CSV table of C-alpha atoms in Angstrom, one decimal:
chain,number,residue,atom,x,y,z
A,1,UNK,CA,-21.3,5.7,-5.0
A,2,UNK,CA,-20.1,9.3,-6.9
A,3,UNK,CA,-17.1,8.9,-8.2
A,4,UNK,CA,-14.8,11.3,-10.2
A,5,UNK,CA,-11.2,9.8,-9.1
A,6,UNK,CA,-10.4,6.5,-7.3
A,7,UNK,CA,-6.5,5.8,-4.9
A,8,UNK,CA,-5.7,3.1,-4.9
A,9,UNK,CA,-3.2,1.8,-1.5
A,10,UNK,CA,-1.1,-1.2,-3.7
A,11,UNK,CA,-0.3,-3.9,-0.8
A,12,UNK,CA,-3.3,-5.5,0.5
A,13,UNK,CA,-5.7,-3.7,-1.3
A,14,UNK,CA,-5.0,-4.2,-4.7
A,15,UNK,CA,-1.7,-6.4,-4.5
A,16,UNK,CA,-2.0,-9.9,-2.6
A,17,UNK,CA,1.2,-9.3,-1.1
A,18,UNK,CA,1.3,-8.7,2.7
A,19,UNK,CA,2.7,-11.8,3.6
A,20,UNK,CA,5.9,-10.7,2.6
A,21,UNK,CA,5.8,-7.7,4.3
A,22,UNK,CA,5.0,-8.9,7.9
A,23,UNK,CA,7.9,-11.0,7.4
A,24,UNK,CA,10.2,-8.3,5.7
A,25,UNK,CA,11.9,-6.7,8.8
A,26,UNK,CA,12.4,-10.1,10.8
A,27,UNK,CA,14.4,-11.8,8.0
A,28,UNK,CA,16.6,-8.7,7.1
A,29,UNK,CA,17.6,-8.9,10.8
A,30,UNK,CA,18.2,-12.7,10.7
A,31,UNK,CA,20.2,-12.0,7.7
A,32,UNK,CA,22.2,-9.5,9.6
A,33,UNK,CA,22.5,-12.0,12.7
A,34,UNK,CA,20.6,-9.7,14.7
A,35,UNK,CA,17.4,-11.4,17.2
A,36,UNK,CA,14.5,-8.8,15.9
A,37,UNK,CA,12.6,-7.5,19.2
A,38,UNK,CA,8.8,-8.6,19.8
A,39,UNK,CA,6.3,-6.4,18.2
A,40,UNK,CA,8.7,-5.4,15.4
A,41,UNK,CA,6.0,-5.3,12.5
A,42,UNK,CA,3.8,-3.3,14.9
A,43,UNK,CA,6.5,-0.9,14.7
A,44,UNK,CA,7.5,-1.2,11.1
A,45,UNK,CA,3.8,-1.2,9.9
A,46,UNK,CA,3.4,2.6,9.6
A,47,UNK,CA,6.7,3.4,8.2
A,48,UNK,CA,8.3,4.2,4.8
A,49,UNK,CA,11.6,2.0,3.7
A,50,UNK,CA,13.4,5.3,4.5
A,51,UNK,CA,11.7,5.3,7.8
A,52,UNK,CA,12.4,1.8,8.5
A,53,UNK,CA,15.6,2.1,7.9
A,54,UNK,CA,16.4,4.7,10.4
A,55,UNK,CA,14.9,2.6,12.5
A,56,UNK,CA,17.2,0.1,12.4
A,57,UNK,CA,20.2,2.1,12.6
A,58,UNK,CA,18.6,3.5,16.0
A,59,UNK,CA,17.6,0.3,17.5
A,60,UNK,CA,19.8,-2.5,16.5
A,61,UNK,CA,23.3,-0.2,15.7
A,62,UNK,CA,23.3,-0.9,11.8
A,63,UNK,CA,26.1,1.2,10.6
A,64,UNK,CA,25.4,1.3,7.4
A,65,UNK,CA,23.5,4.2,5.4
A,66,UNK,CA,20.1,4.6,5.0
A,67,UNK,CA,20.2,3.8,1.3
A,68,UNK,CA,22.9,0.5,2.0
A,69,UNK,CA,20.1,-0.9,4.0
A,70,UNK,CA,16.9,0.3,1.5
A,71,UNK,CA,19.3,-1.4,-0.8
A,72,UNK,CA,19.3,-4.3,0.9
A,73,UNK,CA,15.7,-4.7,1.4
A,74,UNK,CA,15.0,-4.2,-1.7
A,75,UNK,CA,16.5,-7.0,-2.6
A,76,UNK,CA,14.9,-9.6,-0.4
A,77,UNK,CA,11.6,-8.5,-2.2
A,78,UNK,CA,12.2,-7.4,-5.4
A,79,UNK,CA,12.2,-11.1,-6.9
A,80,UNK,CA,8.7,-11.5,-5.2
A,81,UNK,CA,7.6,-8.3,-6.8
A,82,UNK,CA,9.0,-9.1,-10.4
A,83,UNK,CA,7.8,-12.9,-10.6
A,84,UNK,CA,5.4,-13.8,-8.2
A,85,UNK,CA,2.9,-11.1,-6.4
A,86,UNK,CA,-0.8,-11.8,-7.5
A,87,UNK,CA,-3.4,-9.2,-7.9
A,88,UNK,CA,-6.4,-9.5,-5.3
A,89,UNK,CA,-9.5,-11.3,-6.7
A,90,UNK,CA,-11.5,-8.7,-9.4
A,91,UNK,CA,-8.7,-5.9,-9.1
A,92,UNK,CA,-8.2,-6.0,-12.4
A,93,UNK,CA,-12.0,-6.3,-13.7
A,94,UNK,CA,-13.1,-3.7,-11.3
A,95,UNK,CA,-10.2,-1.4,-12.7
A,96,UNK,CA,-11.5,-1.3,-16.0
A,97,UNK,CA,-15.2,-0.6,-15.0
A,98,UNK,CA,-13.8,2.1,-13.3
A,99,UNK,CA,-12.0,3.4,-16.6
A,100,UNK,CA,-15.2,2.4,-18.8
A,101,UNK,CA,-16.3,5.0,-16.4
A,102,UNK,CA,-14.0,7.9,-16.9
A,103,UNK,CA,-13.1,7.3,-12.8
A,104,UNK,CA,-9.5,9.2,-13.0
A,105,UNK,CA,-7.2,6.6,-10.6
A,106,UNK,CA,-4.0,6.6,-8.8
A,107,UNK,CA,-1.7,5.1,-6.8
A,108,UNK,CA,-0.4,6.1,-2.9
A,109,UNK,CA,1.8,3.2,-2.0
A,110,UNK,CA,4.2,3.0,0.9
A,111,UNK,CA,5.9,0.7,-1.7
A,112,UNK,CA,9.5,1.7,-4.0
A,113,UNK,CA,8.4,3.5,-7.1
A,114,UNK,CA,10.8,0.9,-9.1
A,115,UNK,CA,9.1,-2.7,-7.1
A,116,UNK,CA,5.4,-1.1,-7.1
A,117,UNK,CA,5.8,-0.4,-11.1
A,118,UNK,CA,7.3,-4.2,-11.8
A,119,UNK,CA,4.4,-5.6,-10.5
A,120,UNK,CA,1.8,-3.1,-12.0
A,121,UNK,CA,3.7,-3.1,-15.2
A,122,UNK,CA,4.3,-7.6,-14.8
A,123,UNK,CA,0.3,-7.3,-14.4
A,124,UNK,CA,-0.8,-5.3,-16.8
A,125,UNK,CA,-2.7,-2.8,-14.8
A,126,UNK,CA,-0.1,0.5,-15.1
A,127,UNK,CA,-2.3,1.6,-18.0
A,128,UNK,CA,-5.3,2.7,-16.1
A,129,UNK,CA,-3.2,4.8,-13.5
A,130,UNK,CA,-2.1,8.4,-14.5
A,131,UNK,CA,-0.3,8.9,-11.3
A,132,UNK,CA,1.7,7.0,-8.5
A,133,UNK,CA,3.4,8.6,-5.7
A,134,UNK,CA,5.3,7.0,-3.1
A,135,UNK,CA,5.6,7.6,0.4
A,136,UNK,CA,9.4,7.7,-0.2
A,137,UNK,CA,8.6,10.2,-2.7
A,138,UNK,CA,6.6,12.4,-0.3
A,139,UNK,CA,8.7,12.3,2.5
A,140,UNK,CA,6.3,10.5,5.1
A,141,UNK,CA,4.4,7.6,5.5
A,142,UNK,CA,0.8,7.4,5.9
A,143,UNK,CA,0.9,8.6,9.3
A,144,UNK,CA,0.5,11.8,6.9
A,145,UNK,CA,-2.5,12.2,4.5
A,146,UNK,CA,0.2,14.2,2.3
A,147,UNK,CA,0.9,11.4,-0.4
A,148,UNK,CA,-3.6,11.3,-0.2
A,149,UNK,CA,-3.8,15.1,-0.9
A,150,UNK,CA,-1.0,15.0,-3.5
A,151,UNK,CA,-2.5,12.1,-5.5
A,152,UNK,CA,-6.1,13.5,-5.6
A,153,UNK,CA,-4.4,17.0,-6.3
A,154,UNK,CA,-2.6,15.5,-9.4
A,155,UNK,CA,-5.9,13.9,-10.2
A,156,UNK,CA,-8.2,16.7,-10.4
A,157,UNK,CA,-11.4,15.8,-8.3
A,158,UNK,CA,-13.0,17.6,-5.9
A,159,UNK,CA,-12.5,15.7,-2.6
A,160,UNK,CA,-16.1,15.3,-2.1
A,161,UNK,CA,-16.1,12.8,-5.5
A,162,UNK,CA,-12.4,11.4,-4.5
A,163,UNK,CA,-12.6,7.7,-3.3
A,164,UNK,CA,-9.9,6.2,-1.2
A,165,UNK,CA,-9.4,2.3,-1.6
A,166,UNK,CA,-7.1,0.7,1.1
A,167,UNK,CA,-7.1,-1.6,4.2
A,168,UNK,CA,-4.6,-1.0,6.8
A,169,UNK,CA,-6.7,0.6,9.7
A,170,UNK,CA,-3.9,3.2,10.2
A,171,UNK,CA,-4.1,4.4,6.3
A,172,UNK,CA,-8.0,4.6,6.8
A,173,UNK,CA,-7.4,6.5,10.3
A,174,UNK,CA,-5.2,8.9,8.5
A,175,UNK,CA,-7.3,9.2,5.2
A,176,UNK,CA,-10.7,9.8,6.9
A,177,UNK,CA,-9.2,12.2,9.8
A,178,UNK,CA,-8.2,14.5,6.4
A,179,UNK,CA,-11.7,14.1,5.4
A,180,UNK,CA,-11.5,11.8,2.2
A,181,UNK,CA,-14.5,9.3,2.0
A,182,UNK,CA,-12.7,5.6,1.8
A,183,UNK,CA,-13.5,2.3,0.7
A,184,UNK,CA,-12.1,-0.3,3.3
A,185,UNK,CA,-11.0,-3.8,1.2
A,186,UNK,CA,-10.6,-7.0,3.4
A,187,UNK,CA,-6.8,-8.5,4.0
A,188,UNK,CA,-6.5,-11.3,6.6
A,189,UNK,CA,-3.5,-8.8,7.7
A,190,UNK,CA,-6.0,-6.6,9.2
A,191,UNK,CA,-8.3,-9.0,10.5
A,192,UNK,CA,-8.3,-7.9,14.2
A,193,UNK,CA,-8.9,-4.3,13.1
A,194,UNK,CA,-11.7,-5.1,11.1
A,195,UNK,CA,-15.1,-3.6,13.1
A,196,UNK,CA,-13.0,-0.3,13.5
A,197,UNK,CA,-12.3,-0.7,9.7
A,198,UNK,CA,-15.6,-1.0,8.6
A,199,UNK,CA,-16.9,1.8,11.3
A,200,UNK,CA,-14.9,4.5,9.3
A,201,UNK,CA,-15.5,3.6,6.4
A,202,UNK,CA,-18.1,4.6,3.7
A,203,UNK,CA,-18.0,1.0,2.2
A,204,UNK,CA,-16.1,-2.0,3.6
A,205,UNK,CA,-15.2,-4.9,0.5
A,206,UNK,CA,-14.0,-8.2,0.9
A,207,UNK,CA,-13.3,-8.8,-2.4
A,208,UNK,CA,-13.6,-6.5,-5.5
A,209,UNK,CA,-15.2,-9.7,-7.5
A,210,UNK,CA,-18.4,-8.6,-5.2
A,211,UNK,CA,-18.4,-4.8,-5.7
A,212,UNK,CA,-21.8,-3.5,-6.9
A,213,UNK,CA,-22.0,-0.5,-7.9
């Protein structure tokens, strides 16, 4: 596979740390005494913290602003973020193949700029980055390829040698539909979207430890 610069989605693809996530919204509810409404990380899935956040002042009445209640998620996860999130199995290998390689890389996270750099910086890996945007940052989540066309425009490549690398079938919907060639990686988060997963992508990983080439 051609490569000239690599993007890289942070949770679930190259952080292990979706679990978190699927329970974020429900306990910040809880927290707030508030019952969360079925399918609420259906809803939250797709959106920024911003985004999320406006959503909760729309559907459960939270009065307070959009950055009190970013605030307050924040906290919840910024611990996990500092101390505990791992990297996925060969992330960190496979990122410095790719630099032995002159692969320019980046970052498009739906994740805070200051909890995504903890836990690059807490894992050594913010060295082989030269960009990371945020879809805070950008003003839209990944229902956008905006943060995808920024990143590979601060990287330099042409798009037909620019590699996409995440594994949320919406992301990958998004991504391909802009016409960026992506790499689906496996998280048990996306299990049930899997075959539609691996139908758009160019390449479909379960684990970077089993990349060839």
């Amino acid at each position: 596979m051609r490569m000239e610069a690599a993007i890289f989605d942070l949770d679930g693809t190259l952080l292990d740390s979706m679990p978190i996530w699927q329970r974020l919204g429900e306990k910040y509810l809880l927290q707030k005494k508030l019952q969360p409404a079925p399918g609420l990380q259906d809803v939250l899935k797709t959106l920024s913290l911003q985004q999320a956040a406006r959503h909760f002042q729309a559907a459960y009445g939270l009065c307070e602003t959009e950055e009190t209640i970013i605030g307050e998620i924040e906290t919840i996860i910024a611990d996990f973020y500092r101390y505990e999130v791992p990297l996925k199995a060969g992330a960190a290998e496979y990122l410095q193949q790719l630099q032995d390689q002159n692969v320019s890389m980046g970052i498009a996270t739906a994740t805070e700029r200051r909890l995504a750099e903890s836990a690059l910086e807490r894992l050594d890996i913010h060295k082989y980055f030269s960009t990371v945007l945020t879809n805070s940052e950008v003003g839209v989540g990944k229902n956008s390829p905006l943060i995808y066309q920024r990143a590979a425009a601060q990287l330099g490549a042409p798009l037909v040698n620019t590699v996409i690398f995440e594994d949320a079938l919406h992301a990958i919907e998004t991504a391909t539909a802009a016409g960026f060639r992506v790499v689906g990686v496996h998280d048990e988060t996306a299990e049930k979207d899997r075959e539609r997963i691996e139908a758009l992508t160019e390449r479909f990983i379960y684990s970077f430890s089993d990349w060839k080439g």
